[in-house]
PDB file of C-alpha atoms in Angstrom:
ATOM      1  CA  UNK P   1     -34.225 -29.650 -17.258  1.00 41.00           C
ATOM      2  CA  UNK P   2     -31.830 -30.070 -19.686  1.00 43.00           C
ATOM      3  CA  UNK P   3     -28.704 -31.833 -20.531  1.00 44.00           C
ATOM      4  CA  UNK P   4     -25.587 -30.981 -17.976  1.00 45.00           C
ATOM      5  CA  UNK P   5     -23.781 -28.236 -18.898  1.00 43.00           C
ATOM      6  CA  UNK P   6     -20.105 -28.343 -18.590  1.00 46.00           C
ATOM      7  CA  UNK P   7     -18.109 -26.713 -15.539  1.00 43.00           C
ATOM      8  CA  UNK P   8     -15.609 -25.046 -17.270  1.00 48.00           C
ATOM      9  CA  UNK P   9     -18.481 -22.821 -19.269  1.00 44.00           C
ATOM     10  CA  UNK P  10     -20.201 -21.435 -15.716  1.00 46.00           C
ATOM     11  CA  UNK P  11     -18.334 -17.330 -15.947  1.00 49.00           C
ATOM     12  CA  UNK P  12     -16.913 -16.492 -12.764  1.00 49.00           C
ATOM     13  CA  UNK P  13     -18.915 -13.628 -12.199  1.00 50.00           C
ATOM     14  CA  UNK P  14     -21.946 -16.082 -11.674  1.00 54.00           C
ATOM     15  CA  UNK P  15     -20.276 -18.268  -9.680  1.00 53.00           C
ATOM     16  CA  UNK P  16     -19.167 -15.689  -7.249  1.00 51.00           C
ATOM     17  CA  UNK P  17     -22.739 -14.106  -7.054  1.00 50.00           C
ATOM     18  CA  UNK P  18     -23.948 -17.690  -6.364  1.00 51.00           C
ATOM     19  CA  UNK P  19     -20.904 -18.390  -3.922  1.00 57.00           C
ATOM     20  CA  UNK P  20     -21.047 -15.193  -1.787  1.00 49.00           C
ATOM     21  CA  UNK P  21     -25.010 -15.656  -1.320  1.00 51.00           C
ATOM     22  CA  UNK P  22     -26.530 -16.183   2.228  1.00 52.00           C
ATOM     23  CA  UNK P  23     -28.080 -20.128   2.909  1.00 50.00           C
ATOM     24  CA  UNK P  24     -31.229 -20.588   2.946  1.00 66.00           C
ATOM     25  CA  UNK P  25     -32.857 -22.149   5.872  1.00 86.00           C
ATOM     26  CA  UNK P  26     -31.443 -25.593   7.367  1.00 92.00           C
ATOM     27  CA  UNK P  27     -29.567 -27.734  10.089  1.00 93.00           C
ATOM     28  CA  UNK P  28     -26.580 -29.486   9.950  1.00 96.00           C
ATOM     29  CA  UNK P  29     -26.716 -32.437   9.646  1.00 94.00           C
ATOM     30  CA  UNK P  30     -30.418 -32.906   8.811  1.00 95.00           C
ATOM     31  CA  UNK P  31     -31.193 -35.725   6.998  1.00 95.00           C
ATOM     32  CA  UNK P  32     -34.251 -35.035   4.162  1.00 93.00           C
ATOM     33  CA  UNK P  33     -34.659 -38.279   3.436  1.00 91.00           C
ATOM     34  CA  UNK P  34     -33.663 -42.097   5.415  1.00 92.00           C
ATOM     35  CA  UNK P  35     -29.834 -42.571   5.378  1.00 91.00           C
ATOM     36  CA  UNK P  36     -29.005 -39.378   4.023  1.00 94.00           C
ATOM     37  CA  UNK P  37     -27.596 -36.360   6.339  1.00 96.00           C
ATOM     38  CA  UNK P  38     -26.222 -32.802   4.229  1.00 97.00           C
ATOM     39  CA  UNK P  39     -24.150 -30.235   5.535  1.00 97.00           C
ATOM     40  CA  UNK P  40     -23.297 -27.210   4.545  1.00 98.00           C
ATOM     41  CA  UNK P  41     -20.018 -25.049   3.804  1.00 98.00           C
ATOM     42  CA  UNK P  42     -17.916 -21.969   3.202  1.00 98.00           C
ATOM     43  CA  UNK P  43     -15.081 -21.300   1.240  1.00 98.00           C
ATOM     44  CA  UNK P  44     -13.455 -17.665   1.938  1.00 98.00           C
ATOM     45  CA  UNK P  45     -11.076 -16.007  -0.694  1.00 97.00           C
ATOM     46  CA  UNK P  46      -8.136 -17.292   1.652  1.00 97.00           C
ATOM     47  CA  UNK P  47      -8.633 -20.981   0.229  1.00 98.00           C
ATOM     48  CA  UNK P  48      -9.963 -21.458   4.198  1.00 98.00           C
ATOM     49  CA  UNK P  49     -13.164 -23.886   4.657  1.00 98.00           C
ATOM     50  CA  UNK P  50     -15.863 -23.481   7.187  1.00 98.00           C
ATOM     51  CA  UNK P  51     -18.846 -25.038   8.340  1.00 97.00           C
ATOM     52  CA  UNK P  52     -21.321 -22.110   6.574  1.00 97.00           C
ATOM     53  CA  UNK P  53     -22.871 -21.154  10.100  1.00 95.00           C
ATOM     54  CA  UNK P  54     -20.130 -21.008  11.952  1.00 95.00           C
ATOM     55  CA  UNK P  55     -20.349 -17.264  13.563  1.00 95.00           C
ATOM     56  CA  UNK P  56     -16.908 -16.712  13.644  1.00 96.00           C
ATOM     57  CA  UNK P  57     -14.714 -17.948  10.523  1.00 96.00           C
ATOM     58  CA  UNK P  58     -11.175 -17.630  10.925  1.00 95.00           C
ATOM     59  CA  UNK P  59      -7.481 -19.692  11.141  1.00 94.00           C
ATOM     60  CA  UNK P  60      -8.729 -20.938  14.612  1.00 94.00           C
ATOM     61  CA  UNK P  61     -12.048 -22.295  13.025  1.00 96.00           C
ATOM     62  CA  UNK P  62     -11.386 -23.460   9.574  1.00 98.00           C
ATOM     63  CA  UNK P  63     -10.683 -27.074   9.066  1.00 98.00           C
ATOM     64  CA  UNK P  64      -6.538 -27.998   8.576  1.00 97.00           C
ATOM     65  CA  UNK P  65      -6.618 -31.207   8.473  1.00 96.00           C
ATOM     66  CA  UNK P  66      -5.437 -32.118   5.222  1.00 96.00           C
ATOM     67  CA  UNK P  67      -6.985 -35.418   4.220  1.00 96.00           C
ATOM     68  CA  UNK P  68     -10.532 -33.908   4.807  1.00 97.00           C
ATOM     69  CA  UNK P  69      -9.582 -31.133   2.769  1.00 98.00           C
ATOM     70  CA  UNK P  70      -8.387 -33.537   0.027  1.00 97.00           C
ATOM     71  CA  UNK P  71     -11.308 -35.840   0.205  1.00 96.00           C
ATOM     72  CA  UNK P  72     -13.670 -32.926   0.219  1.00 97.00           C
ATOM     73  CA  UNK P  73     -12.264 -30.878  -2.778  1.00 97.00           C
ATOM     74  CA  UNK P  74     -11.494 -34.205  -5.172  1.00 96.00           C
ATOM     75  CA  UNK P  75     -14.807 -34.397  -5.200  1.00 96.00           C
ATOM     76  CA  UNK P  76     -16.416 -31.299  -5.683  1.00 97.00           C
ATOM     77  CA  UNK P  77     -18.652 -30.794  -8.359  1.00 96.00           C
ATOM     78  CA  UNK P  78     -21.211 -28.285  -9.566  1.00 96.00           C
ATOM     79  CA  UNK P  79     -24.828 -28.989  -7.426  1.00 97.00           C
ATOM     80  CA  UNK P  80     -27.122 -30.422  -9.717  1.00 96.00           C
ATOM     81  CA  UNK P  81     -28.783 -32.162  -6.827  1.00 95.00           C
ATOM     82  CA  UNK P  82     -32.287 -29.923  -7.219  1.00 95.00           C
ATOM     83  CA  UNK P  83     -31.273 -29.069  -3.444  1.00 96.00           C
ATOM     84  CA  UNK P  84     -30.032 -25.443  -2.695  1.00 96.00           C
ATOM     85  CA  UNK P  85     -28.542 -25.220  -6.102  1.00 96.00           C
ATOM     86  CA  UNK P  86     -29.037 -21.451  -5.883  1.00 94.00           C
ATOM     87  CA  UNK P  87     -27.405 -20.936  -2.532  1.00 96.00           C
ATOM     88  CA  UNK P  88     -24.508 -23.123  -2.683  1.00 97.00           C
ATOM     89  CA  UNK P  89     -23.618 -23.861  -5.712  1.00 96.00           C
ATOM     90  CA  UNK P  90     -21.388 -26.747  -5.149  1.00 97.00           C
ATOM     91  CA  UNK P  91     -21.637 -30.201  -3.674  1.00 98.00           C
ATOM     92  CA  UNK P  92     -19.326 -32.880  -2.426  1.00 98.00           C
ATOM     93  CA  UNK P  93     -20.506 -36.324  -2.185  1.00 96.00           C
ATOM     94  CA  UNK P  94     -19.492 -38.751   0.596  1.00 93.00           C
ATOM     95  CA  UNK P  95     -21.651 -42.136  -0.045  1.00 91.00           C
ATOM     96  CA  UNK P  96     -25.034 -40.592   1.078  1.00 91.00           C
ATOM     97  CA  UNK P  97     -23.533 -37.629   2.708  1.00 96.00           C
ATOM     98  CA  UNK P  98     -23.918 -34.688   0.823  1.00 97.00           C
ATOM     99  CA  UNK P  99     -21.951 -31.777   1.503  1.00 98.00           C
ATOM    100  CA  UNK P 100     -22.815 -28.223  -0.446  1.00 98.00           C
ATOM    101  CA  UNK P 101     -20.351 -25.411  -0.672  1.00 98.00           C
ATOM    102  CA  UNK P 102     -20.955 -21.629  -1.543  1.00 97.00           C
ATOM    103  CA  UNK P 103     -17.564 -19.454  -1.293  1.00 97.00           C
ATOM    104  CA  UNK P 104     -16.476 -16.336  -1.253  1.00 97.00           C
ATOM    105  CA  UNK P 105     -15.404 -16.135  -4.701  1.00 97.00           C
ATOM    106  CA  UNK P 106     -14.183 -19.581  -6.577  1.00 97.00           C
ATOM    107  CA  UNK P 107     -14.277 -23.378  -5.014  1.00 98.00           C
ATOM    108  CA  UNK P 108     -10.812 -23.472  -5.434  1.00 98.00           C
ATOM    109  CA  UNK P 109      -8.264 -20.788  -3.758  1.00 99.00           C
ATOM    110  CA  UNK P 110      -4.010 -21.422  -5.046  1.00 99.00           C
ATOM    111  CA  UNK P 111      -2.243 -21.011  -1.485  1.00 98.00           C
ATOM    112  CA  UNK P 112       1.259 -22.950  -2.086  1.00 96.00           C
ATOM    113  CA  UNK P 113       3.707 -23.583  -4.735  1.00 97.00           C
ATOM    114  CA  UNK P 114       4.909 -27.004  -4.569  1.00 96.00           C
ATOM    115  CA  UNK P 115       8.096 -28.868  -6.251  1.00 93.00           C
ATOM    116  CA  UNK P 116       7.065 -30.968  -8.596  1.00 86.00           C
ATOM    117  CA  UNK P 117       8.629 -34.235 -10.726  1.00 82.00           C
ATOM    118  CA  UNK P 118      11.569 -32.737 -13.523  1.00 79.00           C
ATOM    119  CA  UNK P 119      11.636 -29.841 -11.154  1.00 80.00           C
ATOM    120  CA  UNK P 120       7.708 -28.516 -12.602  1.00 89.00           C
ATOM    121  CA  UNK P 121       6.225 -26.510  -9.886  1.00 96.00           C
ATOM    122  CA  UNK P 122       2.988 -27.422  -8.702  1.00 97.00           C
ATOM    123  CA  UNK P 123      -0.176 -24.857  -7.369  1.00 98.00           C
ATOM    124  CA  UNK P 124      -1.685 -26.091  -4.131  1.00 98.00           C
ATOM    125  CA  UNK P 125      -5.140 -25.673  -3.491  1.00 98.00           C
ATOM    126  CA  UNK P 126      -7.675 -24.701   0.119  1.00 98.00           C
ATOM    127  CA  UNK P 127      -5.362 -26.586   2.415  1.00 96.00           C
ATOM    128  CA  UNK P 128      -4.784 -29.815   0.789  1.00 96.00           C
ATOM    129  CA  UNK P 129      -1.087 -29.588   0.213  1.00 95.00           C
ATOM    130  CA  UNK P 130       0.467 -32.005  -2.689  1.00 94.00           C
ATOM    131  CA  UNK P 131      -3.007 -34.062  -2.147  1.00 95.00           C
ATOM    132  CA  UNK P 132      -4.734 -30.713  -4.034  1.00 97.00           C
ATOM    133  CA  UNK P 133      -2.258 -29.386  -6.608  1.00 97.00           C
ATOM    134  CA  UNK P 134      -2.044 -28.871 -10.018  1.00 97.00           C
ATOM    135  CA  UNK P 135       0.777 -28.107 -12.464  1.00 97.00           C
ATOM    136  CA  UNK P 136       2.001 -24.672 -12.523  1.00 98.00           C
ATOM    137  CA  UNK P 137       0.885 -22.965 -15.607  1.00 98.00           C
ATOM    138  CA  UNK P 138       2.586 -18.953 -15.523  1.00 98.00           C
ATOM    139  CA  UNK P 139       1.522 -18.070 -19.249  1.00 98.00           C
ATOM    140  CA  UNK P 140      -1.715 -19.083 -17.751  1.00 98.00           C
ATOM    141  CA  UNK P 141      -2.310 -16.928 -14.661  1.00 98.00           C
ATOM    142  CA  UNK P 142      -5.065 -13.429 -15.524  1.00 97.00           C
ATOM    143  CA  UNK P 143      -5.191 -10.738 -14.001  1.00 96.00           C
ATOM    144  CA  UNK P 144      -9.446  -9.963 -13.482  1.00 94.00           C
ATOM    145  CA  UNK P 145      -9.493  -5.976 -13.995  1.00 90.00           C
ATOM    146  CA  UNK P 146     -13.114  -5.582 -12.391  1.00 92.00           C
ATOM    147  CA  UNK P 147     -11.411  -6.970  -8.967  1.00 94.00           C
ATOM    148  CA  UNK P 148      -7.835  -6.716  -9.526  1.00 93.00           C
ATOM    149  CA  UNK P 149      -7.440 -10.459  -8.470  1.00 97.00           C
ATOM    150  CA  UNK P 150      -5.578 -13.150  -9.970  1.00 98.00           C
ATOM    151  CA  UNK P 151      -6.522 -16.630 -11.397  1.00 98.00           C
ATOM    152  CA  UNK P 152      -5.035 -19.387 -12.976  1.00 98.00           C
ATOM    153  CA  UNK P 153      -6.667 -22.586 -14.382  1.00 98.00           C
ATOM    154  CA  UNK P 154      -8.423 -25.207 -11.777  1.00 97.00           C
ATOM    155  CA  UNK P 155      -9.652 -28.730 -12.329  1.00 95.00           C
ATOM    156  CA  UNK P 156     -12.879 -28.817 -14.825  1.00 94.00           C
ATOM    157  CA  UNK P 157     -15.416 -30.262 -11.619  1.00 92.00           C
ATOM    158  CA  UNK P 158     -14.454 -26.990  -9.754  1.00 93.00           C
ATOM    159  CA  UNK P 159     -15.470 -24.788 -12.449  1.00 91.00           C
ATOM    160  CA  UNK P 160     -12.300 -24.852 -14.429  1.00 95.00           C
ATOM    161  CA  UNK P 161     -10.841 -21.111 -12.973  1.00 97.00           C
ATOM    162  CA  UNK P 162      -9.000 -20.815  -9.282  1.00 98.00           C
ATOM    163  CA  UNK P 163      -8.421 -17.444  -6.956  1.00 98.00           C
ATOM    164  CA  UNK P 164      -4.437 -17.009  -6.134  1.00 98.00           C
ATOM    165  CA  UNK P 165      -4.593 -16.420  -2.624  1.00 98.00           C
ATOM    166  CA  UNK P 166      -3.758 -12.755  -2.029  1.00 96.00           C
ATOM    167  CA  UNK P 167      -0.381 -13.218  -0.007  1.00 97.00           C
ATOM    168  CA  UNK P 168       0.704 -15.390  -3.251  1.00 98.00           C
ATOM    169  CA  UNK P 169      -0.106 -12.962  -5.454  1.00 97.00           C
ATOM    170  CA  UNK P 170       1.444 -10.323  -3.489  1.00 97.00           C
ATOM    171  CA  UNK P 171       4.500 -12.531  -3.682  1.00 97.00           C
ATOM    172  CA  UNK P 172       4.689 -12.639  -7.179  1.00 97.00           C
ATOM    173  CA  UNK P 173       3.941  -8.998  -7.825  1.00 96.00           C
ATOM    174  CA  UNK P 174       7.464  -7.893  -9.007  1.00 96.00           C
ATOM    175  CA  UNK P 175       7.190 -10.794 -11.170  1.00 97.00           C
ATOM    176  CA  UNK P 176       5.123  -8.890 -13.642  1.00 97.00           C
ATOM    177  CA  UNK P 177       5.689  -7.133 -16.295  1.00 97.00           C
ATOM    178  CA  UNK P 178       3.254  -4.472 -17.612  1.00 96.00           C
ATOM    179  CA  UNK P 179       4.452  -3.815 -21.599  1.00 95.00           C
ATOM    180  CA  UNK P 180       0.828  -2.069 -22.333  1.00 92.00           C
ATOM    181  CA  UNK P 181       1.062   0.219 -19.491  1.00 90.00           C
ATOM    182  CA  UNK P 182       0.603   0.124 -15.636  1.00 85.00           C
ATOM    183  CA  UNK P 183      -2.969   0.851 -16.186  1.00 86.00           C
ATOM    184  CA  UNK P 184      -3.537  -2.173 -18.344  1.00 90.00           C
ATOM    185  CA  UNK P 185      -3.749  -5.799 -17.266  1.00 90.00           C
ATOM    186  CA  UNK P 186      -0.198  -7.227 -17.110  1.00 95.00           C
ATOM    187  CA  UNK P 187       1.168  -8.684 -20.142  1.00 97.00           C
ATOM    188  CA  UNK P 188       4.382 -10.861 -19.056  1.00 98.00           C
ATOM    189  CA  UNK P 189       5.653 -13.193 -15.976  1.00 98.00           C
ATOM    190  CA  UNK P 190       8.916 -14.211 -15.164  1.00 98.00           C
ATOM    191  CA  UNK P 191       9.574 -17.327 -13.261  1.00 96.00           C
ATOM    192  CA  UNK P 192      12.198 -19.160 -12.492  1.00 94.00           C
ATOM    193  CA  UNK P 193      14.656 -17.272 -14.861  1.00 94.00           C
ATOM    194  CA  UNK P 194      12.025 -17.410 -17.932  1.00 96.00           C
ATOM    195  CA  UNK P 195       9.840 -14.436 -19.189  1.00 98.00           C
ATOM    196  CA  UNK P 196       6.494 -16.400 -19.695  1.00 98.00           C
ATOM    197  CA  UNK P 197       4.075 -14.512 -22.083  1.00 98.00           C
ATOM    198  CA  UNK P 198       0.248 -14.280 -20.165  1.00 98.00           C
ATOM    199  CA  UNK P 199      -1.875 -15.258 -22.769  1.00 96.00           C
ATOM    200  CA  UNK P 200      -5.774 -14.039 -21.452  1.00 92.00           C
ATOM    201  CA  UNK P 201      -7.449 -17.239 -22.542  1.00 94.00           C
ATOM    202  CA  UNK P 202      -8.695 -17.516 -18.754  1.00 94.00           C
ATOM    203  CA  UNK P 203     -10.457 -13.989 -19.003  1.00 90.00           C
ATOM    204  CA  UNK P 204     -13.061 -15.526 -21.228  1.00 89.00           C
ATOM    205  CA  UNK P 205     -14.053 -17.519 -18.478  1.00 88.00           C
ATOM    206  CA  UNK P 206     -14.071 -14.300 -15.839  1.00 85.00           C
TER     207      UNK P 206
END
Protein backbone atom coordinates (compact mmCIF):
# COMPACT_ATOMS: atom_id res chain seq x y z
CA UNK A 1 0.00 0.00 0.00
CA UNK A 2 0.95 3.29 -0.31
CA UNK A 3 1.79 6.35 1.57
CA UNK A 4 -1.28 7.73 3.94
CA UNK A 5 -3.42 9.84 2.31
CA UNK A 6 -4.66 12.82 4.09
CA UNK A 7 -8.25 13.01 5.81
CA UNK A 8 -9.32 16.10 4.65
CA UNK A 9 -8.99 14.74 0.75
CA UNK A 10 -11.52 11.48 1.43
CA UNK A 11 -15.10 13.33 -0.61
CA UNK A 12 -17.99 12.93 1.48
CA UNK A 13 -19.87 11.02 -0.83
CA UNK A 14 -17.35 8.07 -0.15
CA UNK A 15 -17.33 8.41 3.23
CA UNK A 16 -21.02 8.19 3.58
CA UNK A 17 -21.22 5.08 1.22
CA UNK A 18 -18.51 3.57 3.48
CA UNK A 19 -20.31 4.90 6.75
CA UNK A 20 -23.91 3.78 6.00
CA UNK A 21 -22.58 0.13 4.97
CA UNK A 22 -23.72 -3.02 6.97
CA UNK A 23 -20.61 -4.82 9.33
CA UNK A 24 -19.30 -7.55 8.36
CA UNK A 25 -19.26 -10.50 10.58
CA UNK A 26 -17.93 -10.17 14.35
CA UNK A 27 -18.43 -10.03 18.25
CA UNK A 28 -17.95 -7.45 20.52
CA UNK A 29 -15.48 -7.51 22.18
CA UNK A 30 -13.49 -10.26 20.43
CA UNK A 31 -10.08 -10.08 20.77
CA UNK A 32 -8.04 -11.22 17.24
CA UNK A 33 -5.03 -11.30 18.71
CA UNK A 34 -3.55 -11.58 22.86
CA UNK A 35 -4.37 -8.30 24.71
CA UNK A 36 -6.29 -6.79 22.12
CA UNK A 37 -10.34 -6.68 22.23
CA UNK A 38 -12.29 -4.30 19.14
CA UNK A 39 -15.63 -3.12 19.16
CA UNK A 40 -17.64 -1.79 16.92
CA UNK A 41 -19.89 1.47 16.39
CA UNK A 42 -22.56 3.68 14.87
CA UNK A 43 -22.84 7.14 14.34
CA UNK A 44 -26.52 8.29 13.11
CA UNK A 45 -27.03 11.73 11.32
CA UNK A 46 -28.30 13.00 14.86
CA UNK A 47 -24.53 13.19 16.13
CA UNK A 48 -26.00 10.00 18.45
CA UNK A 49 -23.41 6.94 19.00
CA UNK A 50 -24.31 3.34 19.26
CA UNK A 51 -22.84 0.14 19.78
CA UNK A 52 -23.30 -0.98 15.74
CA UNK A 53 -25.54 -4.09 16.75
CA UNK A 54 -27.56 -2.69 18.97
CA UNK A 55 -31.26 -3.59 17.49
CA UNK A 56 -32.80 -0.67 18.60
CA UNK A 57 -30.77 2.78 18.29
CA UNK A 58 -32.35 5.62 19.80
CA UNK A 59 -32.06 8.60 22.79
CA UNK A 60 -32.69 5.71 25.31
CA UNK A 61 -29.71 3.64 23.81
CA UNK A 62 -27.08 5.95 22.61
CA UNK A 63 -24.26 6.70 24.91
CA UNK A 64 -24.57 10.47 26.90
CA UNK A 65 -22.04 10.35 28.87
CA UNK A 66 -19.87 13.01 27.86
CA UNK A 67 -16.31 12.10 28.71
CA UNK A 68 -16.68 8.80 26.66
CA UNK A 69 -17.94 10.75 23.94
CA UNK A 70 -14.92 13.11 24.22
CA UNK A 71 -12.36 10.45 24.63
CA UNK A 72 -13.84 8.51 21.79
CA UNK A 73 -14.15 11.32 19.11
CA UNK A 74 -10.49 13.11 20.04
CA UNK A 75 -9.30 10.28 18.79
CA UNK A 76 -10.88 9.25 15.81
CA UNK A 77 -9.05 8.72 12.85
CA UNK A 78 -9.47 7.23 9.40
CA UNK A 79 -9.02 3.01 9.75
CA UNK A 80 -5.91 2.18 8.26
CA UNK A 81 -5.70 -0.79 10.56
CA UNK A 82 -6.09 -3.52 7.43
CA UNK A 83 -9.20 -4.56 9.72
CA UNK A 84 -12.78 -3.77 8.36
CA UNK A 85 -11.48 -0.74 6.64
CA UNK A 86 -14.32 -1.15 4.14
CA UNK A 87 -17.12 -1.46 6.63
CA UNK A 88 -16.28 1.03 9.13
CA UNK A 89 -14.28 3.32 8.03
CA UNK A 90 -13.10 4.85 11.17
CA UNK A 91 -11.22 3.77 14.25
CA UNK A 92 -10.61 5.03 17.74
CA UNK A 93 -7.75 3.78 19.63
CA UNK A 94 -7.80 3.14 23.41
CA UNK A 95 -4.18 1.52 24.30
CA UNK A 96 -4.94 -1.91 22.64
CA UNK A 97 -8.59 -1.37 22.38
CA UNK A 98 -9.64 -0.64 19.11
CA UNK A 99 -12.86 0.79 18.47
CA UNK A 100 -14.19 1.16 14.56
CA UNK A 101 -16.98 3.48 13.61
CA UNK A 102 -19.17 3.53 10.36
CA UNK A 103 -22.03 6.37 10.50
CA UNK A 104 -24.77 7.38 8.96
CA UNK A 105 -23.31 10.08 7.05
CA UNK A 106 -20.00 11.99 8.57
CA UNK A 107 -17.96 10.98 12.00
CA UNK A 108 -18.74 14.17 13.21
CA UNK A 109 -22.53 15.57 13.59
CA UNK A 110 -22.65 19.86 14.92
CA UNK A 111 -25.53 19.55 17.67
CA UNK A 112 -24.81 22.80 19.97
CA UNK A 113 -23.59 26.24 19.68
CA UNK A 114 -21.45 27.08 22.50
CA UNK A 115 -20.08 30.61 23.93
CA UNK A 116 -16.82 30.87 23.36
CA UNK A 117 -13.62 33.21 24.74
CA UNK A 118 -14.09 37.21 23.18
CA UNK A 119 -17.66 36.14 22.86
CA UNK A 120 -16.62 33.56 19.46
CA UNK A 121 -19.23 30.96 19.30
CA UNK A 122 -18.19 27.55 19.32
CA UNK A 123 -19.91 24.23 17.22
CA UNK A 124 -20.34 21.23 19.48
CA UNK A 125 -19.94 17.95 18.21
CA UNK A 126 -21.93 13.96 18.86
CA UNK A 127 -22.52 14.70 22.50
CA UNK A 128 -19.32 15.93 23.78
CA UNK A 129 -20.32 19.40 24.78
CA UNK A 130 -17.32 22.15 25.12
CA UNK A 131 -14.97 18.83 25.37
CA UNK A 132 -15.91 18.42 21.28
CA UNK A 133 -16.24 21.91 19.79
CA UNK A 134 -14.77 23.87 17.35
CA UNK A 135 -14.84 27.57 16.44
CA UNK A 136 -17.81 28.75 14.68
CA UNK A 137 -17.01 29.44 11.14
CA UNK A 138 -20.65 30.98 9.29
CA UNK A 139 -18.88 32.01 5.89
CA UNK A 140 -17.94 28.44 6.18
CA UNK A 141 -21.15 26.41 6.53
CA UNK A 142 -22.47 24.60 2.58
CA UNK A 143 -25.34 23.79 1.77
CA UNK A 144 -24.89 19.90 -0.14
CA UNK A 145 -27.63 20.25 -3.07
CA UNK A 146 -27.70 16.34 -3.78
CA UNK A 147 -29.12 15.99 0.02
CA UNK A 148 -30.11 19.35 0.96
CA UNK A 149 -27.99 19.03 4.22
CA UNK A 150 -25.67 21.31 5.76
CA UNK A 151 -21.91 21.13 6.71
CA UNK A 152 -19.38 23.13 8.09
CA UNK A 153 -15.63 22.35 8.58
CA UNK A 154 -14.56 19.42 11.23
CA UNK A 155 -11.18 18.54 12.65
CA UNK A 156 -8.69 17.06 9.78
CA UNK A 157 -8.62 13.19 11.74
CA UNK A 158 -12.47 13.16 11.21
CA UNK A 159 -12.30 13.74 7.64
CA UNK A 160 -12.12 17.48 7.71
CA UNK A 161 -16.25 18.10 6.82
CA UNK A 162 -19.15 17.78 9.76
CA UNK A 163 -23.22 17.19 9.31
CA UNK A 164 -25.26 20.19 11.19
CA UNK A 165 -27.65 18.27 13.00
CA UNK A 166 -31.04 18.79 11.36
CA UNK A 167 -32.89 20.63 14.34
CA UNK A 168 -29.74 23.16 14.11
CA UNK A 169 -30.08 23.68 10.79
CA UNK A 170 -33.69 24.08 10.98
CA UNK A 171 -32.86 26.72 13.54
CA UNK A 172 -30.85 28.68 11.44
CA UNK A 173 -33.02 28.49 8.36
CA UNK A 174 -34.30 32.15 8.33
CA UNK A 175 -30.78 32.94 8.70
CA UNK A 176 -30.18 32.50 5.03
CA UNK A 177 -30.19 34.41 2.42
CA UNK A 178 -30.71 33.08 -1.14
CA UNK A 179 -29.32 36.18 -3.64
CA UNK A 180 -29.10 33.51 -6.73
CA UNK A 181 -32.53 32.32 -6.28
CA UNK A 182 -34.50 29.94 -3.93
CA UNK A 183 -33.63 27.18 -6.22
CA UNK A 184 -29.92 27.71 -5.89
CA UNK A 185 -27.70 26.86 -2.93
CA UNK A 186 -27.81 29.78 -0.45
CA UNK A 187 -25.41 32.47 -0.90
CA UNK A 188 -25.37 34.59 2.52
CA UNK A 189 -25.74 34.02 6.53
CA UNK A 190 -26.45 36.37 9.05
CA UNK A 191 -25.36 35.85 12.56
CA UNK A 192 -25.22 37.65 15.32
CA UNK A 193 -26.08 41.03 13.58
CA UNK A 194 -23.41 40.35 10.62
CA UNK A 195 -24.28 39.22 6.99
CA UNK A 196 -21.45 36.56 6.56
CA UNK A 197 -20.78 35.77 2.81
CA UNK A 198 -20.85 31.51 2.33
CA UNK A 199 -17.96 31.00 0.42
CA UNK A 200 -18.42 27.02 -1.13
CA UNK A 201 -14.84 26.05 -0.44
CA UNK A 202 -16.38 23.02 1.66
CA UNK A 203 -18.38 21.75 -1.50
CA UNK A 204 -15.13 20.62 -3.01
CA UNK A 205 -14.86 18.29 -0.36
CA UNK A 206 -18.81 17.02 -0.75
Amino acid sequence: PGGPVSPVAMRAGAVRRLCSRPGPGYQQGQRPEPRTREYFYYLDHHGQLFLDDAKVKNFITCFKDAAFLSFFFQRLEPNRSGRYEGHFPFLSRCGRERNFLRCADRPVVFTHVLPGAAGNALLSYCGGGSGLAVPFRPEKLAVLPENGRLYHPAPPRAGGVGLVRSALASEWSSAFQFLQGPERPPTHFVWEGRRYRLDGELLALL
